XYZ file of C-alpha atoms in Angstrom:
188
model
C -15.676 64.706 -95.009
C -16.628 66.425 -98.447
C -14.972 70.001 -99.244
C -18.498 71.476 -100.307
C -22.215 70.760 -99.302
C -24.179 67.843 -101.052
C -25.875 70.243 -102.868
C -22.892 71.305 -105.060
C -22.048 68.064 -106.019
C -25.602 67.702 -106.960
C -25.651 70.358 -108.848
C -22.496 69.899 -110.720
C -24.010 66.537 -111.930
C -27.000 68.094 -113.138
C -25.123 70.507 -115.283
C -23.394 67.844 -116.466
C -26.348 65.461 -117.329
C -27.963 68.641 -119.117
C -24.845 69.057 -121.205
C -24.428 65.093 -122.048
C -27.838 64.209 -124.072
C -27.764 60.209 -123.367
C -26.391 56.593 -122.027
C -24.349 56.456 -119.070
C -21.817 58.363 -117.431
C -19.264 56.155 -115.727
C -16.555 57.512 -113.032
C -14.300 55.142 -112.051
C -12.162 56.248 -108.717
C -8.716 55.981 -108.135
C -7.202 52.955 -105.815
C -4.373 52.183 -103.616
C -1.092 52.101 -104.996
C 1.467 49.764 -103.382
C 4.787 50.258 -103.241
C 6.384 47.018 -102.733
C 4.142 44.584 -101.363
C 0.186 45.177 -101.502
C -0.291 46.409 -97.606
C 2.267 48.891 -98.342
C 0.917 52.018 -100.015
C 1.431 55.452 -101.942
C -0.568 58.290 -100.008
C -3.937 57.573 -101.690
C -4.681 60.242 -104.004
C -8.493 60.023 -105.098
C -9.089 61.257 -109.499
C -10.187 64.550 -109.521
C -13.018 64.376 -111.577
C -14.703 61.771 -109.348
C -13.871 64.289 -106.598
C -15.204 67.402 -108.538
C -18.614 65.464 -108.884
C -19.017 63.043 -106.347
C -16.612 65.025 -103.016
C -15.363 61.116 -102.249
C -11.871 60.615 -101.343
C -12.134 57.228 -100.434
C -10.131 54.656 -102.690
C -12.277 51.544 -104.629
C -15.655 52.899 -105.496
C -17.303 54.057 -108.855
C -20.333 55.923 -109.320
C -22.404 56.184 -112.863
C -24.930 58.710 -113.671
C -27.572 57.015 -115.998
C -28.872 59.789 -117.826
C -32.051 58.135 -119.577
C -33.089 56.453 -116.518
C -32.004 59.754 -114.224
C -30.340 57.538 -112.218
C -27.287 58.178 -109.796
C -25.388 54.860 -108.355
C -22.405 55.040 -106.204
C -20.766 51.605 -106.353
C -18.288 50.120 -103.646
C -17.946 47.706 -100.643
C -18.839 48.281 -96.703
C -15.841 47.654 -94.585
C -15.820 44.396 -93.470
C -15.086 43.560 -89.310
C -11.417 42.782 -89.777
C -11.079 46.323 -91.821
C -13.188 47.960 -89.012
C -10.713 46.088 -86.352
C -7.514 47.685 -88.341
C -9.193 51.064 -89.307
C -11.899 51.990 -86.361
C -15.325 52.452 -86.875
C -15.968 53.535 -91.114
C -18.830 55.240 -93.064
C -21.291 52.509 -95.126
C -21.304 53.112 -99.003
C -24.625 53.736 -98.723
C -23.799 56.942 -95.956
C -20.934 57.775 -97.971
C -23.657 58.091 -101.209
C -25.741 60.463 -99.167
C -23.239 62.477 -97.931
C -22.638 63.461 -101.994
C -26.384 63.672 -102.618
C -26.567 60.301 -104.667
C -29.925 58.346 -103.941
C -28.527 54.781 -104.568
C -25.498 52.711 -103.648
C -24.676 49.057 -105.060
C -21.999 46.388 -104.700
C -18.899 47.194 -106.680
C -19.547 43.760 -108.123
C -22.523 45.038 -109.407
C -21.002 47.253 -111.700
C -20.469 45.224 -114.897
C -23.838 43.761 -114.755
C -25.224 47.093 -115.267
C -22.923 48.613 -117.305
C -23.520 45.156 -119.302
C -27.069 45.430 -119.301
C -26.607 49.020 -120.892
C -24.977 48.308 -123.790
C -27.214 45.655 -124.438
C -29.917 47.730 -124.527
C -27.601 50.116 -127.210
C -27.017 52.403 -124.633
C -23.934 54.511 -124.685
C -21.528 53.875 -121.781
C -19.569 57.409 -121.452
C -16.308 57.551 -119.715
C -12.695 60.153 -119.446
C -9.886 59.095 -120.626
C -8.157 56.196 -117.941
C -4.864 57.591 -116.811
C -3.703 54.650 -114.162
C -2.778 50.900 -115.679
C -5.615 49.470 -112.759
C -8.490 51.141 -114.113
C -7.393 50.095 -117.908
C -7.582 46.705 -116.873
C -10.960 47.349 -115.179
C -12.680 49.434 -118.644
C -11.085 46.916 -120.391
C -12.976 43.958 -118.853
C -16.215 45.971 -118.198
C -16.305 47.061 -121.815
C -14.619 44.749 -123.526
C -12.352 47.375 -125.413
C -8.413 46.346 -126.148
C -6.521 48.389 -124.388
C -4.900 50.299 -127.312
C -7.846 51.769 -127.906
C -9.071 52.726 -124.838
C -7.639 56.746 -124.945
C -10.029 56.574 -128.538
C -13.089 55.038 -126.747
C -13.347 58.107 -124.530
C -16.538 60.157 -125.019
C -15.575 63.310 -126.482
C -18.799 64.709 -125.532
C -18.360 63.663 -121.974
C -14.977 65.052 -122.020
C -16.047 68.640 -123.669
C -18.853 68.552 -121.046
C -16.572 68.241 -118.257
C -14.100 71.024 -119.149
C -16.479 73.480 -119.819
C -18.062 72.725 -115.934
C -14.472 72.635 -114.320
C -12.814 75.952 -116.526
C -15.378 78.582 -114.533
C -15.186 78.807 -111.101
C -18.263 79.474 -108.799
C -17.958 81.750 -106.235
C -17.608 79.133 -103.572
C -14.548 77.519 -105.332
C -12.929 80.944 -105.571
C -12.878 81.057 -101.831
C -11.732 77.361 -101.259
C -8.660 78.836 -103.920
C -8.144 81.746 -101.902
C -7.675 79.904 -98.814
C -5.627 77.492 -100.395
C -3.304 80.574 -101.369
C -3.154 81.838 -98.361
C -2.007 78.976 -96.335
C 1.002 78.721 -98.977
C 1.872 82.174 -98.438
C 1.826 81.660 -94.938
C 4.013 78.477 -95.648
C 6.651 80.483 -97.336
């Protein structure tokens, strides 16, 4: 369940689109991080920017905001029957996209082709500085940027736009922050 209404996330993305004038904005969600073998993972924590713009706290997701084509797409894979047997009924990627106001969803594997096509057409792919090694590897594979240059290749225009949005809190956000503070006081 998302913390805010889908209209909140749609509004945030619309504001971001108005601040970055062209290209494709790429958001990589976080993945599970194994402790000592692949199925024994640390507690999952989604990327904060991914949560801010899409509200989804599920691993192995990516999203784009295609400014030039006025399109938003959530990339991810539906759960298999093996996953459902282990975890119970799970939402589809299309329903997750709908929950945050994104009209289009595609399998995760199609992200590479989408970005490659955009780059072949001379369009910019904007992304925020990666901090997780798995996402650095993915960015290297998707955009063919050497590892040592990923930080410098991040979009300054996108960084400034995201900071400008996130530094000003709405009444809805302040209300949630006050709830959290009250929980902290009660715990203390």
